[in-house]
Amino acid sequence: MDLQVLRSFQAVAEGATVTDAAAEAHITQPALSRALNRLEKEAGAELLQRVGRVLQLTPAGRVFKEYVDSVLDSYDRGLRAVAEVVDPDAGVVSVAFLHTLGTWLVPRLVTGFRESAPKVRFELHQDGEIGLVQHLLDSTADLTITSKDPGHPLIAWRRLLVEPLWLAVPARHRMAQRQRVRLAEVAGDPFIVLKTGYGLRSVTETLCRQAGFTPVVGFEGEEVETLRGLVAAGLGVSLIPASSGTTAGEGNPLLPIRYLEVTDVDAARDIGVACLASRTLPPVPRRFMDHALSATADSRGPLAPGV
């Protein structure tokens, strides 16, 4: 069976039209239709059925697609491995990462790695915690850089660093002239948080519970910079990663914000790198993972019990 037919079947199964899949394969639409029919004859079952104007997988097609995905993924990884044997300094690293890490950690790691491997290309994806897990399970990323261990049986996670969190308050907030604060002291304030599914949201809720309260959500955003802007506007308080280089009490002069150290709970989050436990990483992604662990070796802090 031609691998291109399997790729076309995969594309149609994932929502592409036969016309678009044929164009991608550089063949005519009737030719691709005939090829898909031959594939169904070889499989001995109807794999696709027309529902309205689109083709959808049959139950047999869903089972078959799992194996097609595995075959194509193995073949593509084989091509990558051969290319990296031929030229060890080239290759591709596919990394998915949290939105909040795209302004500092990921650029720092990529820049440092490319100093010794300038020919390596990066495919980068941003997502929330749930999406990062799916990137690994779907093999659309070699590695993810995320916060806490996802706790998935198929995923191996290693800590890179411990990132402090500050409590950001408006410049005119009643606590703004202080350097430190107990999180419980702002239990009645509205919290500006990221949407559900983002790691920082779950960390915020966990820390508030540890401080003895459930946060009142004033706004849900998708970017940390949005949280900063709304805190500056006086709409609430927020737990903000200290990754931007801010220190307690200091803020961006363009934003009237104060950053306070939290003293009653351990206001920090783990940042780690994850990959599929059962998959052998290609050489270049493996080297990048080793680089990430080495580059952050002094920033990990003590391991929690059982980690």
Tab-separated table of C-alpha atoms in Angstrom:
chain	number	residue	atom	x	y	z
A	1	MET	CA	0.000	0.000	0.000
A	2	ASP	CA	1.289	3.446	-0.960
A	3	LEU	CA	2.003	5.492	2.173
A	4	GLN	CA	0.583	8.547	0.440
A	5	VAL	CA	-2.816	6.819	0.284
A	6	LEU	CA	-2.617	6.226	4.024
A	7	ARG	CA	-1.764	9.900	4.533
A	8	SER	CA	-4.739	10.888	2.392
A	9	PHE	CA	-7.006	8.527	4.339
A	10	GLN	CA	-5.698	10.077	7.567
A	11	ALA	CA	-6.376	13.582	6.267
A	12	VAL	CA	-9.939	12.759	5.170
A	13	ALA	CA	-10.579	10.960	8.474
A	14	GLU	CA	-9.520	14.141	10.292
A	15	GLY	CA	-11.915	16.354	8.364
A	16	ALA	CA	-10.281	17.236	5.046
A	17	THR	CA	-12.362	16.937	1.904
A	18	VAL	CA	-11.343	14.410	-0.750
A	19	THR	CA	-10.698	17.342	-3.069
A	20	ASP	CA	-8.312	19.006	-0.603
A	21	ALA	CA	-6.593	15.708	0.230
A	22	ALA	CA	-6.126	14.995	-3.476
A	23	ALA	CA	-4.609	18.425	-4.029
A	24	GLU	CA	-2.211	17.847	-1.141
A	25	ALA	CA	-1.191	14.514	-2.680
A	26	HIS	CA	-0.886	16.105	-6.164
A	27	ILE	CA	-3.375	13.718	-7.750
A	28	THR	CA	-6.886	14.159	-9.087
A	29	GLN	CA	-9.956	13.764	-6.915
A	30	PRO	CA	-11.253	10.721	-8.887
A	31	ALA	CA	-7.825	9.065	-8.551
A	32	LEU	CA	-7.861	9.506	-4.794
A	33	SER	CA	-11.436	8.217	-4.556
A	34	ARG	CA	-10.390	5.065	-6.424
A	35	ALA	CA	-7.368	4.668	-4.121
A	36	LEU	CA	-9.563	4.942	-1.021
A	37	ASN	CA	-11.912	2.343	-2.475
A	38	ARG	CA	-8.961	-0.012	-2.999
A	39	LEU	CA	-7.893	0.606	0.589
A	40	GLU	CA	-11.352	-0.418	1.818
A	41	LYS	CA	-11.179	-3.611	-0.270
A	42	GLU	CA	-7.804	-4.474	1.257
A	43	ALA	CA	-9.140	-3.793	4.751
A	44	GLY	CA	-12.256	-5.839	4.032
A	45	ALA	CA	-14.628	-3.225	5.449
A	46	GLU	CA	-16.154	0.157	4.731
A	47	LEU	CA	-13.875	2.713	6.366
A	48	LEU	CA	-15.566	5.973	5.373
A	49	GLN	CA	-19.207	6.806	4.869
A	50	ARG	CA	-20.823	9.941	3.510
A	51	VAL	CA	-22.860	11.932	6.017
A	52	GLY	CA	-24.381	14.909	4.260
A	53	ARG	CA	-21.563	16.527	2.296
A	54	VAL	CA	-18.668	15.092	4.313
A	55	LEU	CA	-17.047	11.698	4.812
A	56	GLN	CA	-16.898	10.310	8.338
A	57	LEU	CA	-15.221	7.270	9.808
A	58	THR	CA	-17.220	4.105	10.287
A	59	PRO	CA	-16.580	2.035	13.446
A	60	ALA	CA	-14.160	-0.085	11.411
A	61	GLY	CA	-12.564	3.087	10.081
A	62	ARG	CA	-11.929	4.400	13.592
A	63	VAL	CA	-10.141	1.182	14.531
A	64	PHE	CA	-8.129	1.213	11.300
A	65	LYS	CA	-7.102	4.844	11.711
A	66	GLU	CA	-5.402	4.117	15.042
A	67	TYR	CA	-3.055	1.734	13.247
A	68	VAL	CA	-2.570	4.084	10.307
A	69	ASP	CA	-1.567	6.855	12.717
A	70	SER	CA	0.924	4.515	14.369
A	71	VAL	CA	2.407	3.354	11.050
A	72	LEU	CA	2.848	6.881	9.711
A	73	ASP	CA	4.279	8.148	12.981
A	74	SER	CA	6.818	5.309	13.073
A	75	TYR	CA	7.756	5.887	9.436
A	76	ASP	CA	8.213	9.641	9.947
A	77	ARG	CA	10.285	9.083	13.076
A	78	GLY	CA	12.404	6.617	11.119
A	79	LEU	CA	13.086	9.218	8.442
A	80	ARG	CA	14.054	11.730	11.128
A	81	ALA	CA	16.388	9.260	12.804
A	82	VAL	CA	18.142	8.478	9.512
A	83	ALA	CA	18.495	12.181	8.692
A	84	GLU	CA	20.032	12.813	12.098
A	85	VAL	CA	22.506	9.941	11.622
A	86	VAL	CA	23.536	11.449	8.284
A	87	ASP	CA	23.839	14.938	9.804
A	88	PRO	CA	23.892	14.851	13.634
A	89	ASP	CA	23.909	18.641	13.865
A	90	ALA	CA	20.631	18.989	11.950
A	91	GLY	CA	17.125	17.831	12.679
A	92	VAL	CA	13.820	19.043	14.084
A	93	VAL	CA	12.671	19.470	17.686
A	94	SER	CA	8.921	19.772	18.185
A	95	VAL	CA	8.098	21.428	21.518
A	96	ALA	CA	4.725	22.393	22.991
A	97	PHE	CA	4.688	24.707	25.995
A	98	LEU	CA	2.519	26.742	28.327
A	99	HIS	CA	1.618	30.251	27.181
A	100	THR	CA	3.258	31.747	30.268
A	101	LEU	CA	6.618	30.200	29.352
A	102	GLY	CA	6.767	31.691	25.873
A	103	THR	CA	8.127	35.049	27.016
A	104	TRP	CA	11.196	33.816	28.884
A	105	LEU	CA	11.995	30.132	29.459
A	106	VAL	CA	11.389	28.658	25.996
A	107	PRO	CA	13.268	31.428	24.122
A	108	ARG	CA	16.142	31.101	26.602
A	109	LEU	CA	16.386	27.320	26.149
A	110	VAL	CA	16.067	27.470	22.360
A	111	THR	CA	18.701	30.217	22.067
A	112	GLY	CA	21.126	28.362	24.299
A	113	PHE	CA	20.679	25.109	22.394
A	114	ARG	CA	21.134	26.707	18.985
A	115	GLU	CA	24.503	28.112	20.030
A	116	SER	CA	25.871	24.561	19.717
A	117	ALA	CA	23.376	23.290	17.114
A	118	PRO	CA	22.578	26.196	14.760
A	119	LYS	CA	21.173	23.958	12.004
A	120	VAL	CA	18.428	22.468	14.195
A	121	ARG	CA	14.887	23.624	13.409
A	122	PHE	CA	12.166	24.039	16.014
A	123	GLU	CA	8.435	23.438	15.652
A	124	LEU	CA	6.772	25.296	18.520
A	125	HIS	CA	3.206	25.042	19.832
A	126	GLN	CA	1.477	26.889	22.693
A	127	ASP	CA	-1.361	25.352	24.672
A	128	GLY	CA	-2.907	24.825	28.082
A	129	GLU	CA	-2.176	21.849	30.327
A	130	ILE	CA	-4.807	19.574	28.759
A	131	GLY	CA	-3.706	20.475	25.242
A	132	LEU	CA	-0.062	19.756	26.088
A	133	VAL	CA	-0.912	16.220	27.169
A	134	GLN	CA	-2.751	15.689	23.897
A	135	HIS	CA	0.241	16.943	21.894
A	136	LEU	CA	2.302	14.123	23.375
A	137	LEU	CA	-0.382	11.476	22.999
A	138	ASP	CA	-0.974	12.491	19.368
A	139	SER	CA	2.783	12.619	18.668
A	140	THR	CA	2.497	16.197	17.413
A	141	ALA	CA	5.241	17.191	19.856
A	142	ASP	CA	8.411	15.430	20.985
A	143	LEU	CA	8.467	17.296	24.283
A	144	THR	CA	6.287	19.567	26.354
A	145	ILE	CA	7.418	22.202	28.810
A	146	THR	CA	4.720	22.537	31.391
A	147	SER	CA	4.050	23.083	35.071
A	148	LYS	CA	3.095	20.220	37.338
A	149	ASP	CA	3.496	16.546	36.522
A	150	PRO	CA	0.405	15.661	34.433
A	151	GLY	CA	0.142	12.357	36.282
A	152	HIS	CA	-0.614	10.446	33.091
A	153	PRO	CA	0.533	6.806	32.981
A	154	LEU	CA	1.956	7.197	29.468
A	155	ILE	CA	3.900	10.402	30.167
A	156	ALA	CA	7.275	10.830	31.899
A	157	TRP	CA	7.881	14.227	33.556
A	158	ARG	CA	11.053	15.733	35.013
A	159	ARG	CA	11.318	18.950	36.966
A	160	LEU	CA	13.297	21.790	35.412
A	161	LEU	CA	12.866	24.510	38.016
A	162	VAL	CA	10.704	25.959	40.768
A	163	GLU	CA	9.155	29.279	39.751
A	164	PRO	CA	8.075	31.718	42.491
A	165	LEU	CA	4.694	33.434	42.284
A	166	TRP	CA	4.049	36.985	43.488
A	167	LEU	CA	0.739	38.457	44.496
A	168	ALA	CA	0.123	41.359	42.112
A	169	VAL	CA	-2.026	44.168	43.530
A	170	PRO	CA	-3.020	47.567	42.105
A	171	ALA	CA	-0.782	50.484	43.112
A	172	ARG	CA	-3.639	51.948	45.191
A	173	HIS	CA	-4.501	48.684	46.906
A	174	ARG	CA	-4.613	48.684	50.703
A	175	MET	CA	-1.600	46.308	50.719
A	176	ALA	CA	0.400	48.150	48.069
A	177	GLN	CA	2.939	49.687	50.461
A	178	ARG	CA	3.901	46.344	51.937
A	179	GLN	CA	6.595	43.914	50.811
A	180	ARG	CA	4.922	40.760	52.106
A	181	VAL	CA	1.368	39.542	52.537
A	182	ARG	CA	-0.506	36.488	53.706
A	183	LEU	CA	-2.698	35.200	50.901
A	184	ALA	CA	-5.547	34.866	53.406
A	185	GLU	CA	-5.521	38.671	53.769
A	186	VAL	CA	-6.941	39.082	50.252
A	187	ALA	CA	-9.556	36.345	50.553
A	188	GLY	CA	-12.316	38.883	49.908
A	189	ASP	CA	-10.711	40.455	46.836
A	190	PRO	CA	-11.717	39.468	43.305
A	191	PHE	CA	-9.013	37.360	41.632
A	192	ILE	CA	-7.940	37.878	38.035
A	193	VAL	CA	-7.085	34.369	36.794
A	194	LEU	CA	-6.408	32.379	33.664
A	195	LYS	CA	-9.177	30.230	32.239
A	196	THR	CA	-9.804	26.685	33.428
A	197	GLY	CA	-7.335	24.275	31.818
A	198	TYR	CA	-4.323	26.545	32.301
A	199	GLY	CA	-1.740	25.432	34.841
A	200	LEU	CA	-1.556	28.783	36.619
A	201	ARG	CA	-5.326	28.663	37.219
A	202	SER	CA	-5.142	25.343	39.039
A	203	VAL	CA	-2.102	26.470	41.048
A	204	THR	CA	-3.928	29.640	42.101
A	205	GLU	CA	-6.988	27.698	43.234
A	206	THR	CA	-4.840	25.201	45.143
A	207	LEU	CA	-2.897	27.921	46.966
A	208	CYS	CA	-6.091	29.754	47.894
A	209	ARG	CA	-7.552	26.538	49.311
A	210	GLN	CA	-4.382	26.035	51.347
A	211	ALA	CA	-4.836	29.585	52.679
A	212	GLY	CA	-8.377	28.694	53.753
A	213	PHE	CA	-10.632	30.197	51.102
A	214	THR	CA	-12.069	29.781	47.630
A	215	PRO	CA	-11.115	32.681	45.347
A	216	VAL	CA	-13.849	34.904	43.959
A	217	VAL	CA	-13.097	35.088	40.224
A	218	GLY	CA	-13.343	38.590	38.849
A	219	PHE	CA	-12.131	37.800	35.333
A	220	GLU	CA	-10.763	34.851	33.365
A	221	GLY	CA	-8.083	35.563	30.774
A	222	GLU	CA	-5.793	33.659	28.414
A	223	GLU	CA	-2.521	35.579	28.824
A	224	VAL	CA	-0.556	36.659	31.886
A	225	GLU	CA	-0.143	40.120	30.386
A	226	THR	CA	-3.939	40.448	30.391
A	227	LEU	CA	-3.933	39.595	34.096
A	228	ARG	CA	-1.334	42.289	34.734
A	229	GLY	CA	-3.298	44.881	32.796
A	230	LEU	CA	-6.539	44.205	34.671
A	231	VAL	CA	-4.773	44.252	38.035
A	232	ALA	CA	-3.277	47.614	37.052
A	233	ALA	CA	-6.798	48.812	36.241
A	234	GLY	CA	-7.824	48.040	39.805
A	235	LEU	CA	-10.145	45.138	38.980
A	236	GLY	CA	-8.598	42.658	41.396
A	237	VAL	CA	-5.473	40.818	42.478
A	238	SER	CA	-3.608	37.967	40.825
A	239	LEU	CA	-0.878	35.411	41.458
A	240	ILE	CA	1.738	36.158	38.798
A	241	PRO	CA	4.861	34.175	37.852
A	242	ALA	CA	8.061	35.921	38.835
A	243	SER	CA	9.631	34.896	35.525
A	244	SER	CA	9.592	38.392	34.053
A	245	GLY	CA	12.393	39.420	36.378
A	246	THR	CA	10.186	41.464	38.696
A	247	THR	CA	11.052	41.425	42.367
A	248	ALA	CA	8.829	41.914	45.364
A	249	GLY	CA	7.615	45.494	45.533
A	250	GLU	CA	8.696	46.385	42.006
A	251	GLY	CA	6.699	46.435	38.828
A	252	ASN	CA	6.622	47.721	35.290
A	253	PRO	CA	6.698	51.531	35.506
A	254	LEU	CA	4.074	51.615	32.744
A	255	LEU	CA	1.689	49.515	34.867
A	256	PRO	CA	0.676	50.708	38.360
A	257	ILE	CA	1.200	47.325	40.036
A	258	ARG	CA	2.976	46.188	43.184
A	259	TYR	CA	4.297	42.644	43.598
A	260	LEU	CA	4.168	41.174	47.099
A	261	GLU	CA	5.839	38.095	48.556
A	262	VAL	CA	3.307	35.570	49.879
A	263	THR	CA	4.224	34.186	53.309
A	264	ASP	CA	1.459	31.863	54.506
A	265	VAL	CA	1.585	29.334	51.639
A	266	ASP	CA	4.371	28.108	49.367
A	267	ALA	CA	3.604	30.384	46.443
A	268	ALA	CA	5.527	28.665	43.679
A	269	ARG	CA	4.955	26.200	40.885
A	270	ASP	CA	7.027	23.432	39.375
A	271	ILE	CA	8.083	23.765	35.743
A	272	GLY	CA	9.095	20.566	34.003
A	273	VAL	CA	9.708	18.792	30.722
A	274	ALA	CA	7.658	15.791	29.618
A	275	CYS	CA	7.746	13.154	26.901
A	276	LEU	CA	6.040	9.861	26.142
A	277	ALA	CA	7.417	7.228	28.508
A	278	SER	CA	7.217	4.430	25.940
A	279	ARG	CA	8.782	6.330	23.054
A	280	THR	CA	12.502	6.603	22.394
A	281	LEU	CA	13.199	10.228	21.601
A	282	PRO	CA	15.070	10.944	18.361
A	283	PRO	CA	18.671	12.072	18.965
A	284	VAL	CA	18.155	15.825	18.528
A	285	PRO	CA	15.050	16.120	20.780
A	286	ARG	CA	16.944	13.999	23.332
A	287	ARG	CA	19.855	16.436	23.194
A	288	PHE	CA	17.479	19.363	23.649
A	289	MET	CA	15.888	17.714	26.685
A	290	ASP	CA	19.338	17.143	28.186
A	291	HIS	CA	20.193	20.778	27.476
A	292	ALA	CA	17.016	21.972	29.214
A	293	LEU	CA	17.793	19.884	32.303
A	294	SER	CA	21.401	21.092	32.375
A	295	ALA	CA	20.537	24.759	31.791
A	296	THR	CA	18.097	24.812	34.702
A	297	ALA	CA	20.028	22.570	37.094
A	298	ASP	CA	20.608	25.386	39.607
A	299	SER	CA	16.957	26.460	39.658
A	300	ARG	CA	15.147	23.322	40.740
A	301	GLY	CA	14.962	23.784	44.477
A	302	PRO	CA	14.328	20.917	46.859
A	303	LEU	CA	12.164	18.066	45.663
A	304	ALA	CA	8.861	17.597	47.428
A	305	PRO	CA	8.466	14.352	49.391
A	306	GLY	CA	7.834	11.447	47.051
A	307	VAL	CA	8.972	13.303	43.914
